[in-house]
Tab-separated table of C-alpha atoms in Angstrom:
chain	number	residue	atom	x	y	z
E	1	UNK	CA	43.812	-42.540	16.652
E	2	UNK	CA	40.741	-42.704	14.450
E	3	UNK	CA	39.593	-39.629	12.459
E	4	UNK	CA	36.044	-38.528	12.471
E	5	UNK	CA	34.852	-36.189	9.607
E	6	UNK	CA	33.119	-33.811	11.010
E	7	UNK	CA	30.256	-32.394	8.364
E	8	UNK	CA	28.542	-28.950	9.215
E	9	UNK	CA	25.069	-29.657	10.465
E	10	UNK	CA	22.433	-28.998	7.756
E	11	UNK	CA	21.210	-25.332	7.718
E	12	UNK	CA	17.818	-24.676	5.909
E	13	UNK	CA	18.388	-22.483	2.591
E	14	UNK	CA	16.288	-19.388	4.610
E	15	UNK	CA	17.967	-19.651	7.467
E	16	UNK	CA	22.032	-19.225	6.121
E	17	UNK	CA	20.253	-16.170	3.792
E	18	UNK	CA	19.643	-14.653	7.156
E	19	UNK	CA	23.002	-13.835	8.160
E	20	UNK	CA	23.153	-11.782	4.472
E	21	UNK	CA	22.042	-7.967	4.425
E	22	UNK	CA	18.143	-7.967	3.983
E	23	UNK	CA	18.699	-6.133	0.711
E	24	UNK	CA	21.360	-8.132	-0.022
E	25	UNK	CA	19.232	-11.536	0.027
E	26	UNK	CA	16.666	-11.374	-2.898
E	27	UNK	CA	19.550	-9.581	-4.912
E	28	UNK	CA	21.730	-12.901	-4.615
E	29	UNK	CA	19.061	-14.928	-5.737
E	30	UNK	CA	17.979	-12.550	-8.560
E	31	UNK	CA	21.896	-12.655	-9.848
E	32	UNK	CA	22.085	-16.240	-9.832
E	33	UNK	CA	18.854	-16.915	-11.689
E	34	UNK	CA	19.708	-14.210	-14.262
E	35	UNK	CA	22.700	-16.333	-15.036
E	36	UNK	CA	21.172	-19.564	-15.811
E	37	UNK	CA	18.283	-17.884	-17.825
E	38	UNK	CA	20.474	-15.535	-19.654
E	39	UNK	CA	21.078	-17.876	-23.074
E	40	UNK	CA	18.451	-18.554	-25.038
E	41	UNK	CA	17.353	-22.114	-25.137
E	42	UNK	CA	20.277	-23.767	-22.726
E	43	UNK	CA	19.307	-27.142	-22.310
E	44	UNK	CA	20.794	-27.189	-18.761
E	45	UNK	CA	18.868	-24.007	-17.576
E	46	UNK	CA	15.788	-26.350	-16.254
E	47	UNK	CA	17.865	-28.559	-14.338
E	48	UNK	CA	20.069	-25.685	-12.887
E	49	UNK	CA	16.803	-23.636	-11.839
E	50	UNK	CA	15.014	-26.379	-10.038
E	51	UNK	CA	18.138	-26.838	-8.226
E	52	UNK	CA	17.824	-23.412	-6.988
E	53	UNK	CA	14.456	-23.303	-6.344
E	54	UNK	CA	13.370	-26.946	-4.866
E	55	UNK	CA	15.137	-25.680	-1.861
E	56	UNK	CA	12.829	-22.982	-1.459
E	57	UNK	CA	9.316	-24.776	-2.563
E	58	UNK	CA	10.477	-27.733	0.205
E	59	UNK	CA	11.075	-24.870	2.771
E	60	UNK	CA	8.033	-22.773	2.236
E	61	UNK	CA	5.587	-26.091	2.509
E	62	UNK	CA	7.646	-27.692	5.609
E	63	UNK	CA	7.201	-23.651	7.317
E	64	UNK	CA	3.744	-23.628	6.354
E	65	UNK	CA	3.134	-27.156	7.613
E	66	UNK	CA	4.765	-25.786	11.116
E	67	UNK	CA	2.812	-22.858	11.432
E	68	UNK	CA	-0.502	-24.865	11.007
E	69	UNK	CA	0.659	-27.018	13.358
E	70	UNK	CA	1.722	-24.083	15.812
E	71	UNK	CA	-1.801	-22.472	15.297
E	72	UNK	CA	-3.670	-25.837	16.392
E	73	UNK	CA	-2.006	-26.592	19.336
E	74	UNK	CA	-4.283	-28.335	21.931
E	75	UNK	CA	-5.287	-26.155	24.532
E	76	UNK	CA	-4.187	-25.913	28.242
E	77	UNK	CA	-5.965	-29.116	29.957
E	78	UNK	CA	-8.277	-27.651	32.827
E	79	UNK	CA	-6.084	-28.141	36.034
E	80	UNK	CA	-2.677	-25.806	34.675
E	81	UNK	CA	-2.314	-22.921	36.865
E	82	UNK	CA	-2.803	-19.125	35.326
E	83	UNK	CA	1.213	-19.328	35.429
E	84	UNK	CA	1.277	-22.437	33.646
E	85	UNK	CA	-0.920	-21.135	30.816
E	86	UNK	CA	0.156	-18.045	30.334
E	87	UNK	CA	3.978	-19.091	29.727
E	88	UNK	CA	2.263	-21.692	27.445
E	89	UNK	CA	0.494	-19.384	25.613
E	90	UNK	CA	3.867	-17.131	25.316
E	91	UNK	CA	5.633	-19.919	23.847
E	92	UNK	CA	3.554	-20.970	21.477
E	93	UNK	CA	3.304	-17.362	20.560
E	94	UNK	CA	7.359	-17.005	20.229
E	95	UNK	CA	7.110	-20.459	18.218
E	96	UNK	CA	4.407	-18.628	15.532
E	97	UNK	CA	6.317	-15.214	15.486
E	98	UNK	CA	10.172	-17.371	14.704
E	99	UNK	CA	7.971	-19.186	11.950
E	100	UNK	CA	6.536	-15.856	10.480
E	101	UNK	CA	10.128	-14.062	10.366
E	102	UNK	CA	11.639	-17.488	8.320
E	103	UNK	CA	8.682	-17.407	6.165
E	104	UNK	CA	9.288	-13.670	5.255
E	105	UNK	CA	12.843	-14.826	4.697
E	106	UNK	CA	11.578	-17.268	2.190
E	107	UNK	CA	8.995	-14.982	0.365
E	108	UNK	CA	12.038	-12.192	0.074
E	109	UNK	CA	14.290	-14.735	-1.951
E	110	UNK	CA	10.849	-15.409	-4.086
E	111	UNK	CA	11.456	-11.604	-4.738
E	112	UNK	CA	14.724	-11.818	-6.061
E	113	UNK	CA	13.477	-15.042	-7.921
E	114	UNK	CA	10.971	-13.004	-9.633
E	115	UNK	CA	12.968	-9.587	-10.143
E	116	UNK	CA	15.150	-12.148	-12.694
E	117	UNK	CA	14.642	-11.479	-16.234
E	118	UNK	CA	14.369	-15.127	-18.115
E	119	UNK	CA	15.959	-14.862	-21.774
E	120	UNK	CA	15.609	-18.749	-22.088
E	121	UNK	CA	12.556	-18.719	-24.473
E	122	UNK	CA	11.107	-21.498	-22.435
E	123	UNK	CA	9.036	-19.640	-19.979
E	124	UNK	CA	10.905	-21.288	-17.061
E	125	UNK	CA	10.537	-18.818	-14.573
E	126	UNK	CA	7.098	-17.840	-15.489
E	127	UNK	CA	5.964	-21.429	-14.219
E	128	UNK	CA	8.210	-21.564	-11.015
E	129	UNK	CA	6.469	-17.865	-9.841
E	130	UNK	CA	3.310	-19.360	-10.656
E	131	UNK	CA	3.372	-22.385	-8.738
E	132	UNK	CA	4.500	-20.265	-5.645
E	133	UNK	CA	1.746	-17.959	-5.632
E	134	UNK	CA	-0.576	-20.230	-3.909
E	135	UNK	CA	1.953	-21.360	-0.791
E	136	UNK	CA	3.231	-17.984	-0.445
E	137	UNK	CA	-0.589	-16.407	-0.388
E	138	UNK	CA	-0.989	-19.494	2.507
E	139	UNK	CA	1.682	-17.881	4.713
E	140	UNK	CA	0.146	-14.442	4.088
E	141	UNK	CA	-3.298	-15.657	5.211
E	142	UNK	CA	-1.639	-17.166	8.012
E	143	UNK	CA	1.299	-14.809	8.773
E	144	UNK	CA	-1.670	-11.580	8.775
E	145	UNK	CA	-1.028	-10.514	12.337
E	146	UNK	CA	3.080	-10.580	11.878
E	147	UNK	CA	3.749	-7.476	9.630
E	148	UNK	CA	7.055	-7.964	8.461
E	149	UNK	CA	6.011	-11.319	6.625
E	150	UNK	CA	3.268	-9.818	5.244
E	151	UNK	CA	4.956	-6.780	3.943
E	152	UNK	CA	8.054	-9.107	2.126
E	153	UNK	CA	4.345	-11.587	0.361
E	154	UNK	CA	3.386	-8.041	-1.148
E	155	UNK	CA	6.610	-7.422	-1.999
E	156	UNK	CA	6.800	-10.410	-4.020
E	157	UNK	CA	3.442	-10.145	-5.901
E	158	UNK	CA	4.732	-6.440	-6.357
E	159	UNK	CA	8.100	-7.478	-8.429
E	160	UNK	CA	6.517	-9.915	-9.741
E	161	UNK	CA	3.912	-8.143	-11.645
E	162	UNK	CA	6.226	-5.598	-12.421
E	163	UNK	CA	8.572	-7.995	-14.396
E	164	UNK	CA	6.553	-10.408	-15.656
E	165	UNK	CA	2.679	-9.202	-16.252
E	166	UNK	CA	3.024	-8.600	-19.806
E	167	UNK	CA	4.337	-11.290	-20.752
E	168	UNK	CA	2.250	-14.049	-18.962
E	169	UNK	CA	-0.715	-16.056	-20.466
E	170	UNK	CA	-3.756	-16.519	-19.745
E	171	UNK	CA	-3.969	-19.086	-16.875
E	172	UNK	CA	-0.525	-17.118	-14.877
E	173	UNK	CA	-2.476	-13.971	-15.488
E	174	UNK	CA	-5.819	-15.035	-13.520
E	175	UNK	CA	-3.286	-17.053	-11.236
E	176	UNK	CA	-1.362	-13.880	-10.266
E	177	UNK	CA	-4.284	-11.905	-10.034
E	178	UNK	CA	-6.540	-14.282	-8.089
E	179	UNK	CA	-2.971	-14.333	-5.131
E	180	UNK	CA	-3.219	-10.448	-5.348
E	181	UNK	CA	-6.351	-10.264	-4.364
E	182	UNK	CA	-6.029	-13.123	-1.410
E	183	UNK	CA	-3.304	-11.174	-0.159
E	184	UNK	CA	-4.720	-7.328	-0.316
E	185	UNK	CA	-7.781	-9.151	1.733
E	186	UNK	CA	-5.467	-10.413	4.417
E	187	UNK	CA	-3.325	-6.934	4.106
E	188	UNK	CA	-6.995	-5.259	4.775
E	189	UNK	CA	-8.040	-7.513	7.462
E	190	UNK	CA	-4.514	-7.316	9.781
E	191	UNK	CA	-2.387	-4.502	8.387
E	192	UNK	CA	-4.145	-1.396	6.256
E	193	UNK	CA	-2.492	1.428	6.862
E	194	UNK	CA	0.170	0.577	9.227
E	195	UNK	CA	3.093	2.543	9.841
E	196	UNK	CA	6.719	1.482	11.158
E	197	UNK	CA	7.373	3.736	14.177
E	198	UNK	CA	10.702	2.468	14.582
E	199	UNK	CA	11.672	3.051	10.986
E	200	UNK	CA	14.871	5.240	9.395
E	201	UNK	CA	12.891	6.781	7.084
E	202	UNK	CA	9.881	7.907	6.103
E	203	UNK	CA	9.461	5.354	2.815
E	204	UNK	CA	10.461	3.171	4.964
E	205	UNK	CA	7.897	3.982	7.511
E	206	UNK	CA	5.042	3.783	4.984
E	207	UNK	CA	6.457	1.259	2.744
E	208	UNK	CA	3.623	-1.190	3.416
E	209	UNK	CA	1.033	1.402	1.908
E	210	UNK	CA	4.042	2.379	-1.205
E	211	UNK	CA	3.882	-1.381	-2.007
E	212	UNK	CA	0.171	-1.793	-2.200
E	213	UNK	CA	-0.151	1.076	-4.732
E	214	UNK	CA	2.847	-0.070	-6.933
E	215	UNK	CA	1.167	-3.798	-6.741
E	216	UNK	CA	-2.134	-1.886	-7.698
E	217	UNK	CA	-0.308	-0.105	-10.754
E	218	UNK	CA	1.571	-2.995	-12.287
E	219	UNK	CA	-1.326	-4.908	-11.926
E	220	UNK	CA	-3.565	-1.878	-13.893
E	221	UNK	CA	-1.083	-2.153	-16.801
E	222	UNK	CA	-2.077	-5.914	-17.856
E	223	UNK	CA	-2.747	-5.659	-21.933
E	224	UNK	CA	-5.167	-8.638	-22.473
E	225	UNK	CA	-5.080	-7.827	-26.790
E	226	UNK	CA	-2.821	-10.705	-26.897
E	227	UNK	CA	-4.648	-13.203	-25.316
E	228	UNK	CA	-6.189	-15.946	-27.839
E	229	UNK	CA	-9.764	-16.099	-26.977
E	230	UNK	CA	-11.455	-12.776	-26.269
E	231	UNK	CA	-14.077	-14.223	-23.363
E	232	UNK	CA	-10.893	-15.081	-21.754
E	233	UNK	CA	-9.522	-11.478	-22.003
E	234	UNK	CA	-12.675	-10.158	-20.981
E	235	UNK	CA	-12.725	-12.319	-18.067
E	236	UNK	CA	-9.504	-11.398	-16.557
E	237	UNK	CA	-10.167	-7.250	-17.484
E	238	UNK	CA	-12.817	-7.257	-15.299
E	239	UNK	CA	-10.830	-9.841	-12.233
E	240	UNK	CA	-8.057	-6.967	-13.085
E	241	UNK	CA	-10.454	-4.162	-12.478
E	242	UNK	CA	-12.065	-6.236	-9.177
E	243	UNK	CA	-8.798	-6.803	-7.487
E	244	UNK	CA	-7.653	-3.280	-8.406
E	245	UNK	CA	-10.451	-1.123	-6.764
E	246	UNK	CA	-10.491	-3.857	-3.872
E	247	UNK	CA	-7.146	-2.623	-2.928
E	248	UNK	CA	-7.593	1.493	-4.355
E	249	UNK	CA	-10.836	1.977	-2.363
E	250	UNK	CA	-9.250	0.435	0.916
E	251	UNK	CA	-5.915	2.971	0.255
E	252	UNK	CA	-8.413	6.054	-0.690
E	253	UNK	CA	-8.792	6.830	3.129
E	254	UNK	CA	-5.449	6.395	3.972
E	255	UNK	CA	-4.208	9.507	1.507
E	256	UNK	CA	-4.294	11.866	3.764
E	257	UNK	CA	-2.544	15.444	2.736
E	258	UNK	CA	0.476	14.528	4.964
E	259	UNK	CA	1.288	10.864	3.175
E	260	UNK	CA	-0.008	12.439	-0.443
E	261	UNK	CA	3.028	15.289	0.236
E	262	UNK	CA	5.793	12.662	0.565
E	263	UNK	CA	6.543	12.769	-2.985
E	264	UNK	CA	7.208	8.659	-3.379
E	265	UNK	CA	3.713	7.844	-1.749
E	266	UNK	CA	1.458	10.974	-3.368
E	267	UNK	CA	3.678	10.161	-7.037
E	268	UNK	CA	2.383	6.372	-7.114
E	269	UNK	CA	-1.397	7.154	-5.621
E	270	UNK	CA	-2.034	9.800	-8.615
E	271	UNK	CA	-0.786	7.635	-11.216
E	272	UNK	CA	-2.838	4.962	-10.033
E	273	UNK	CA	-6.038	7.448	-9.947
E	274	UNK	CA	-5.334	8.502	-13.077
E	275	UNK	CA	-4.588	5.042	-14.978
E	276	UNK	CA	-8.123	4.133	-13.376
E	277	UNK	CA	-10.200	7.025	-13.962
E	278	UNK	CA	-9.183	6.680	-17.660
E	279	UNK	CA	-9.575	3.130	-18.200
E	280	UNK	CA	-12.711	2.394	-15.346
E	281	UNK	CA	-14.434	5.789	-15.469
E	282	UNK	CA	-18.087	4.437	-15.343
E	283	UNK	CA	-16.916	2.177	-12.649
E	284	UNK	CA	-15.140	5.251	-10.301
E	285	UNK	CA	-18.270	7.180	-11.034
E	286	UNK	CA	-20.450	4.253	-8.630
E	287	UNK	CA	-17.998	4.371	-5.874
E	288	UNK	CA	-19.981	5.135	-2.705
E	289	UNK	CA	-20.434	8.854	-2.461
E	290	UNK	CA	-18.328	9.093	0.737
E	291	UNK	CA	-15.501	7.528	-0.915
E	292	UNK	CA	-15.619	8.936	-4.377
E	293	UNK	CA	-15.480	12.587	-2.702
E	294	UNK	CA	-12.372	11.773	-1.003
E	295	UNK	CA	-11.192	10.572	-4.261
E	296	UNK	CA	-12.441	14.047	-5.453
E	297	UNK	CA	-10.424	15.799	-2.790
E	298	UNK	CA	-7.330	13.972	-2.850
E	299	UNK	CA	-7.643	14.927	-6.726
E	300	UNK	CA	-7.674	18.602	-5.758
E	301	UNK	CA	-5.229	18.638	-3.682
E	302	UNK	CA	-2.845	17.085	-5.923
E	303	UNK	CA	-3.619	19.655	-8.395
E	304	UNK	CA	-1.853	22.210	-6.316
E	305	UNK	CA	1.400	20.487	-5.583
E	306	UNK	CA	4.476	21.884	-7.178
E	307	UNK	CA	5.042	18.886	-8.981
E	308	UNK	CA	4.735	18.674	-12.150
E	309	UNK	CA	3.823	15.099	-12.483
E	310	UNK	CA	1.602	15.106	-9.474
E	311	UNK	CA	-0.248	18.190	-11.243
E	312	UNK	CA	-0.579	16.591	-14.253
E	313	UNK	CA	-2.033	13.502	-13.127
E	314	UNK	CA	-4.534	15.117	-11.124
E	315	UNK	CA	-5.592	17.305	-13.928
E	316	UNK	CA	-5.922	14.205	-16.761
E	317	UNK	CA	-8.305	12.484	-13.642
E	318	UNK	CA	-10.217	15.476	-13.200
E	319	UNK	CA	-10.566	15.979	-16.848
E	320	UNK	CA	-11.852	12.422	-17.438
E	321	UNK	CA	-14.319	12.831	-14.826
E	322	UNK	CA	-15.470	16.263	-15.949
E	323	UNK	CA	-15.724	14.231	-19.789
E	324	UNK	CA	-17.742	11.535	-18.128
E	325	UNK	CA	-20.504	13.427	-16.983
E	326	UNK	CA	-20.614	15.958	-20.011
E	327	UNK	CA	-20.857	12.636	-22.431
E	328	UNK	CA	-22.820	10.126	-20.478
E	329	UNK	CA	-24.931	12.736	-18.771
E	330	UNK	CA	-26.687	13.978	-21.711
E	331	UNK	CA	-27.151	11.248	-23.249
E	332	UNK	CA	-28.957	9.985	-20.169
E	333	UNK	CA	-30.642	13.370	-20.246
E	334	UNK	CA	-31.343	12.462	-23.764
E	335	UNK	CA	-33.251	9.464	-22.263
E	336	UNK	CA	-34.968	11.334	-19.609
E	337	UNK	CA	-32.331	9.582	-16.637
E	338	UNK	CA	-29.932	10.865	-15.046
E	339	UNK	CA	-26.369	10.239	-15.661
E	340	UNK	CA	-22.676	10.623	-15.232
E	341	UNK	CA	-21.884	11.449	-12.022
E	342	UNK	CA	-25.772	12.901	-11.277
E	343	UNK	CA	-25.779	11.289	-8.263
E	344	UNK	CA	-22.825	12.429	-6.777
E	345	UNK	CA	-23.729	16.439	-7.934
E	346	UNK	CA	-27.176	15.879	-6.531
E	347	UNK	CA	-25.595	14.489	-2.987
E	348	UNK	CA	-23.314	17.173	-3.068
E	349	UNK	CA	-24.264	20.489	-5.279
């Protein structure tokens, strides 16, 4: 009798990560990365990363190609029944939704890629995370209305910052920043302040909004001193402070007493407030009035919480403020203007 070999059929790299823990999936990725950037200099760490990676950058542009696809369908010709249509229109819809999900799949083992720390020297991963951020900021454009997949983009751009934004040049810098900022619009447009009903936890319920404000934070922290030419440091401080009160003056309604309680949530908004109201005072002081006094209030409140960090935070913003108006309001007096935050005391005495 003649053997056949039998070979598995081919699985897609996303798709075999899904039978892993969620948790479990970025974490794999991050391990194995970590290995092959650990030594300093390896000759074979380039090779050994793209074979890691190419995987993922073929996956993400063959998903993203689907989805565009899925989203330009041909309509229903005239003569289909409502029926007809409507079970159409479902299946195209299922079709999207199993796209999103694999996509989010994808953008979680991005995570793990960029939660590795690269000891190479060579700047390896830097320039893999980089040439993601555009694809990955496609899907969340496209993936806005599927929650999940937009959540695990943010999550991505989150960890990334986190471990790489000091370290990254000019060119990943405005790179990073510019796929922030793409994605907090598409957050905004599809997905501010939504909550998981169905969630275990509380973090977990408003992890969407927890992300957003450690993605703000990391992103606050850039040090552009290093950078070699000062117009382009200048440059991306201000695209740093554009992206970052984009995505604080959307979250500023959101902070309601209840979410600024829940210690995670009210820790990361008042070190936020703080980092800006210290570094951007002038520009917090021409927030629209409606918006800076619920700044103002949220500031109070956090004054009064028991905890100590909370308190101190709130008291350092306040403080800067208060400095602001003394300083720049006399000299403006000085001038015969007004000043500080004159407009605000005059809206509301």
């Amino acid at each position: 009798h003649q053997q056949h070999q039998h070979h598995p059929p081919h699985i897609p790299p996303e798709l075999g990560y899904i039978r892993l823990r969620p948790d479990m999936r970025g974490e794999l990725l991050e391990v194995i990365v970590g290995g092959i950037l650990s030594r300093e200099n390896d000759p074979e760490a380039p090779r050994a990363l793209m074979q890691v990676a190419n995987p993922l950058e073929t996956r993400l542009q063959q998903l993203l190609l689907k989805l565009s696809s899925a989203a330009a369908a041909p309509p229903m010709k005239g003569n289909a029944t409502a029926a007809v249509a409507a079970a159409a229109a479902a299946a195209a819809s299922g079709v999207r939704a199993a796209l999103a999900q694999q996509i989010g799949v994808v953008a979680g083992l991005y995570a793990g890629l960029a939660r590795a720390v690269d000891n190479s020297g060579q700047s390896l991963l830097a320039c893999l995370l980089t040439r993601a951020l555009e694809p990955l900021v496609g899907a969340a454009t496209q993936c806005g209305p599927y929650p999940e997949t937009m959540h695990a983009v943010l999550e991505f751009l989150r960890d990334y910052a986190e471990v790489h934004i000091s370290s990254l040049g000019a060119e990943a810098t405005m790179a990073l920043l510019t796929a922030a900022g793409q994605a907090l619009k598409a957050y905004a447009a599809h997905n501010l302040g939504r909550t998981r009903k169905d969630a275990n936890s509380k973090e977990e319920a408003v992890a969407d909004m927890l992300c957003v404000l450690e993605l703000l934070s990391y992103l606050a922290t850039k040090d552009f001193i290093d950078f070699s030419a000062e117009h382009e440091g200048k440059v991306a401080a201000d695209t740093v402070a554009d992206v970052v009160f984009f995505g604080l003056e959307r979250m500023i309604p959101l902070m309601t007493e209840e979410y600024l309680d829940f210690p995670p949530l009210g820790k990361q908004y008042f070190t936020l407030v703080n980092s800006m109201v210290s570094t951007y005072t002038g520009r917090v002081a021409l927030l629209p009035h409606a918006l800076f006094m619920q700044l103002v209030q949220s500031v109070m409140f956090g004054v009064q919480r028991p905890d100590s960090e909370i308190a101190r935070d709130s008291l350092r913003a306040l403080a800067g403020l208060a400095s602001f108006h003394a300083k720049v309001g006399q000299a403006a007096q000085n001038g015969g203007g007004g000043g500080g935050l004159s407009l605000h005391v005059a809206a509301h005495p």
